[in-house]
mmCIF file of C-alpha atoms in Angstrom:
data_model
loop_
_atom_site.group_PDB
_atom_site.id
_atom_site.type_symbol
_atom_site.label_atom_id
_atom_site.label_comp_id
_atom_site.label_asym_id
_atom_site.label_seq_id
_atom_site.Cartn_x
_atom_site.Cartn_y
_atom_site.Cartn_z
ATOM 1 C CA MET A 1 145.039 -125.028 31.409
ATOM 2 C CA ALA A 2 144.371 -123.983 34.970
ATOM 3 C CA GLN A 3 146.561 -125.752 37.540
ATOM 4 C CA LYS A 4 148.705 -127.465 34.918
ATOM 5 C CA ALA A 5 151.615 -127.913 37.340
ATOM 6 C CA ALA A 6 149.306 -129.296 40.036
ATOM 7 C CA LYS A 7 147.798 -131.786 37.582
ATOM 8 C CA GLN A 8 151.261 -132.911 36.455
ATOM 9 C CA LEU A 9 152.368 -133.346 40.066
ATOM 10 C CA ALA A 10 149.199 -135.329 40.825
ATOM 11 C CA ALA A 11 149.775 -137.628 37.841
ATOM 12 C CA ARG A 12 153.450 -138.116 38.740
ATOM 13 C CA ASN A 13 152.611 -138.837 42.403
ATOM 14 C CA THR A 14 149.946 -141.355 41.419
ATOM 15 C CA THR A 15 152.384 -143.166 39.138
ATOM 16 C CA ILE A 16 155.123 -143.214 41.773
ATOM 17 C CA LEU A 17 152.820 -144.449 44.538
ATOM 18 C CA ASN A 18 151.302 -147.204 42.390
ATOM 19 C CA ARG A 19 154.790 -148.381 41.392
ATOM 20 C CA VAL A 20 155.955 -148.330 45.047
ATOM 21 C CA HIS A 21 152.985 -150.415 46.182
ATOM 22 C CA LEU A 22 153.549 -153.007 43.453
ATOM 23 C CA ILE A 23 157.275 -153.302 44.181
ATOM 24 C CA SER A 24 156.611 -153.584 47.911
ATOM 25 C CA LEU A 25 153.950 -156.242 47.384
ATOM 26 C CA GLY A 26 156.202 -158.225 45.066
ATOM 27 C CA ASN A 27 159.172 -157.983 47.418
ATOM 28 C CA ASN A 28 157.180 -159.069 50.466
ATOM 29 C CA VAL A 29 155.485 -161.955 48.626
ATOM 30 C CA PHE A 30 158.922 -163.018 47.319
ATOM 31 C CA PHE A 31 160.264 -163.109 50.882
ATOM 32 C CA LEU A 32 157.306 -165.046 52.268
ATOM 33 C CA LEU A 33 157.322 -167.567 49.440
ATOM 34 C CA LEU A 34 161.039 -168.232 49.571
ATOM 35 C CA ARG A 35 161.508 -168.270 53.326
ATOM 36 C CA LEU A 36 158.353 -170.078 54.365
ATOM 37 C CA ILE A 37 157.632 -172.411 51.475
ATOM 38 C CA VAL A 38 160.795 -173.060 49.490
ATOM 39 C CA TYR A 39 163.455 -172.993 52.214
ATOM 40 C CA ARG A 40 161.169 -173.899 55.121
ATOM 41 C CA ALA A 41 163.256 -172.007 57.590
ATOM 42 C CA LYS A 42 164.417 -173.965 60.585
ATOM 43 C CA TYR A 43 163.472 -171.155 62.931
ATOM 44 C CA THR A 44 160.323 -169.880 61.255
ATOM 45 C CA ARG A 45 159.307 -167.973 64.367
ATOM 46 C CA ASN A 46 162.568 -165.994 64.418
ATOM 47 C CA THR A 47 162.397 -165.443 60.691
ATOM 48 C CA LEU A 48 158.902 -163.993 60.904
ATOM 49 C CA LEU A 49 159.744 -161.884 63.944
ATOM 50 C CA LEU A 50 162.785 -160.354 62.245
ATOM 51 C CA TYR A 51 160.792 -159.851 59.065
ATOM 52 C CA VAL A 52 157.984 -158.007 60.855
ATOM 53 C CA LEU A 53 160.318 -155.860 62.986
ATOM 54 C CA LEU A 54 162.732 -154.894 60.246
ATOM 55 C CA SER A 55 160.221 -154.357 57.462
ATOM 56 C CA ALA A 56 157.989 -152.186 59.649
ATOM 57 C CA PRO A 57 159.937 -148.962 58.898
ATOM 58 C CA ALA A 58 159.453 -149.492 55.171
ATOM 59 C CA LEU A 59 155.740 -150.087 55.616
ATOM 60 C CA ALA A 60 155.423 -147.009 57.848
ATOM 61 C CA ILE A 61 157.285 -144.882 55.304
ATOM 62 C CA GLU A 62 155.175 -146.279 52.485
ATOM 63 C CA PHE A 63 151.952 -145.394 54.288
ATOM 64 C CA TRP A 64 153.297 -141.937 55.160
ATOM 65 C CA LEU A 65 154.216 -141.269 51.524
ATOM 66 C CA GLU A 66 150.770 -142.478 50.529
ATOM 67 C CA LYS A 67 149.155 -140.086 52.981
ATOM 68 C CA ILE A 68 151.101 -136.992 51.938
ATOM 69 C CA GLY A 69 151.520 -137.753 48.249
ATOM 70 C CA ARG A 70 148.232 -139.221 47.023
ATOM 71 C CA PRO A 71 146.175 -136.606 45.157
ATOM 72 C CA THR A 72 142.556 -136.073 46.156
ATOM 73 C CA TYR A 73 139.761 -135.344 43.731
ATOM 74 C CA ALA A 74 136.324 -133.802 44.144
ATOM 75 C CA GLU A 75 133.184 -135.767 43.328
ATOM 76 C CA ASN A 76 133.053 -134.223 39.864
ATOM 77 C CA GLY A 77 136.613 -135.397 39.129
ATOM 78 C CA GLU A 78 138.239 -132.020 39.657
ATOM 79 C CA LEU A 79 141.599 -131.980 41.418
ATOM 80 C CA LYS A 80 141.287 -130.774 45.024
ATOM 81 C CA ARG A 81 144.832 -131.412 46.225
ATOM 82 C CA SER A 82 147.783 -132.687 44.232
ATOM 83 C CA GLY A 83 149.730 -133.909 47.258
ATOM 84 C CA GLU A 84 153.280 -133.150 48.341
ATOM 85 C CA ASP A 85 156.131 -133.547 45.887
ATOM 86 C CA LEU A 86 157.478 -137.072 46.379
ATOM 87 C CA GLU A 87 160.743 -136.157 44.661
ATOM 88 C CA ALA A 88 161.582 -133.393 47.144
ATOM 89 C CA LYS A 89 165.013 -133.107 48.728
ATOM 90 C CA GLY A 90 165.749 -133.510 52.411
ATOM 91 C CA LEU A 91 163.673 -135.762 54.619
ATOM 92 C CA THR A 92 161.606 -137.162 51.745
ATOM 93 C CA GLU A 93 164.789 -138.153 49.949
ATOM 94 C CA PHE A 94 166.077 -139.862 53.116
ATOM 95 C CA MET A 95 162.763 -141.749 53.431
ATOM 96 C CA TRP A 96 163.174 -143.059 49.897
ATOM 97 C CA ASP A 97 166.704 -144.219 50.752
ATOM 98 C CA VAL A 98 165.454 -146.108 53.811
ATOM 99 C CA LEU A 99 162.619 -147.637 51.783
ATOM 100 C CA TYR A 100 164.952 -148.846 49.009
ATOM 101 C CA TRP A 101 167.488 -150.194 51.494
ATOM 102 C CA THR A 102 164.782 -152.055 53.405
ATOM 103 C CA TRP A 103 163.614 -153.657 50.166
ATOM 104 C CA ALA A 104 167.191 -154.730 49.459
ATOM 105 C CA CYS A 105 167.476 -156.207 52.963
ATOM 106 C CA ILE A 106 164.200 -158.099 52.551
ATOM 107 C CA ALA A 107 165.336 -159.566 49.232
ATOM 108 C CA ALA A 108 168.750 -160.489 50.658
ATOM 109 C CA ALA A 109 167.146 -162.079 53.724
ATOM 110 C CA ALA A 110 164.862 -164.092 51.459
ATOM 111 C CA LEU A 111 167.829 -165.442 49.507
ATOM 112 C CA LEU A 112 170.561 -165.637 52.146
ATOM 113 C CA GLY A 113 168.751 -166.108 55.460
ATOM 114 C CA ASN A 114 168.433 -164.202 58.705
ATOM 115 C CA LYS A 115 172.064 -163.043 58.790
ATOM 116 C CA ALA A 116 171.322 -160.738 55.854
ATOM 117 C CA TRP A 117 169.263 -158.560 58.184
ATOM 118 C CA TRP A 118 172.560 -157.220 59.555
ATOM 119 C CA MET A 119 172.738 -155.162 56.353
ATOM 120 C CA TYR A 120 170.103 -152.969 57.957
ATOM 121 C CA ALA A 121 172.768 -151.614 60.343
ATOM 122 C CA VAL A 122 173.928 -149.422 57.458
ATOM 123 C CA VAL A 123 170.911 -147.113 57.942
ATOM 124 C CA PRO A 124 171.803 -145.808 61.419
ATOM 125 C CA ALA A 125 175.492 -145.673 60.467
ATOM 126 C CA TYR A 126 174.640 -143.581 57.409
ATOM 127 C CA SER A 127 172.390 -141.346 59.529
ATOM 128 C CA MET A 128 175.160 -140.721 62.042
ATOM 129 C CA TRP A 129 177.648 -139.974 59.261
ATOM 130 C CA MET A 130 175.244 -137.475 57.652
ATOM 131 C CA ALA A 131 174.528 -135.801 61.000
ATOM 132 C CA SER A 132 178.230 -135.455 61.799
ATOM 133 C CA THR A 133 178.904 -134.014 58.339
ATOM 134 C CA VAL A 134 176.146 -131.455 58.773
ATOM 135 C CA LEU A 135 177.368 -130.498 62.251
ATOM 136 C CA LEU A 136 180.967 -130.092 61.086
ATOM 137 C CA ASN A 137 179.879 -127.937 58.161
ATOM 138 C CA MET A 138 177.733 -125.816 60.478
ATOM 139 C CA ARG A 139 180.672 -125.373 62.834
ATOM 140 C CA LYS A 140 182.915 -124.255 59.977
ATOM 141 C CA GLY A 141 180.235 -121.884 58.754
ATOM 142 C CA MET A 142 179.727 -120.385 62.179
ATOM 143 C CA ALA A 143 183.478 -119.963 62.632
ATOM 144 C CA GLY A 144 183.609 -118.034 59.358
ATOM 145 C CA MET A 145 180.797 -115.761 60.492
ATOM 146 C CA VAL A 146 182.544 -114.659 63.699
ATOM 147 C CA GLY A 147 185.955 -114.259 62.077
ATOM 148 C CA GLY A 148 187.613 -117.014 64.046
ATOM 149 C CA ASN A 149 189.251 -120.245 63.096
ATOM 150 C CA GLY A 150 186.735 -122.420 64.909
ATOM 151 C CA ASP A 151 188.734 -122.655 68.144
ATOM 152 C CA GLY A 152 187.461 -119.391 69.598
ATOM 153 C CA GLU A 153 190.590 -117.537 68.470
ATOM 154 C CA GLU A 154 190.700 -114.842 65.851
ATOM 155 C CA ALA A 155 192.576 -115.467 62.655
ATOM 156 C CA ASP A 156 195.939 -113.724 62.369
ATOM 157 C CA GLY A 157 195.395 -111.818 59.154
ATOM 158 C CA ALA A 158 194.809 -114.987 57.166
ATOM 159 C CA GLY A 159 191.580 -113.583 55.789
ATOM 160 C CA ASP A 160 193.084 -110.199 54.806
ATOM 161 C CA SER A 161 193.000 -109.219 51.173
ATOM 162 C CA LYS A 162 196.111 -108.281 49.211
ATOM 163 C CA LYS A 163 195.120 -104.632 49.294
ATOM 164 C CA GLN A 164 194.862 -104.655 53.093
ATOM 165 C CA LYS A 165 198.281 -106.308 53.408
ATOM 166 C CA LYS A 166 199.884 -103.693 51.120
ATOM 167 C CA LEU A 167 198.336 -100.856 53.126
ATOM 168 C CA GLU A 168 199.620 -102.322 56.362
ATOM 169 C CA LYS A 169 203.086 -102.714 54.860
ATOM 170 C CA ARG A 170 203.133 -98.982 54.013
ATOM 171 C CA GLY A 171 202.269 -98.162 57.592
ATOM 172 C CA ALA A 172 198.495 -97.800 57.457
ATOM 173 C CA GLN A 173 196.558 -98.974 60.463
ATOM 174 C CA LYS A 174 194.990 -102.416 60.339
ATOM 175 C CA VAL A 175 191.235 -102.336 60.100
ATOM 176 C CA GLN A 176 189.643 -104.120 62.998
ATOM 177 C CA TYR A 177 186.107 -105.395 62.880
ATOM 178 C CA ARG A 178 183.972 -105.660 65.951
#
């Protein structure tokens, strides 16, 4: 039972990566079949150029996930490295979002045409929204650490407890923090 968690992670990563490769292959073949054979796009050159440019991030992410997530085994079949957790939060989660959205854009472009690629503009918009949310939360957190209200001014007793207010009412000195 040695390395049970590592073996489970390796099995889960292998399953996830195999499923991702099959979905990606199916999605890309679907696009190529529909756009180039069934619809015979009027501007095939533009269609292929947009397809290559806008599906490149998904392919890069897929190869990156393959590199970090695929388990490696020794010659005797023993697990050497289970790979990184592909269900981790943070950047890995964002990569999955971009991958899924790119697949959706590819499928929409296959069915609706080149104008569906404009859906891809959601990715940078979402990134900017997330960055602004993080920055605002950091600013609020930093303001709370220095005892101010975020404008460089100190709060006027708004953070005082009830006990401190009662003591001040009786004439006790206000406690000042440096």
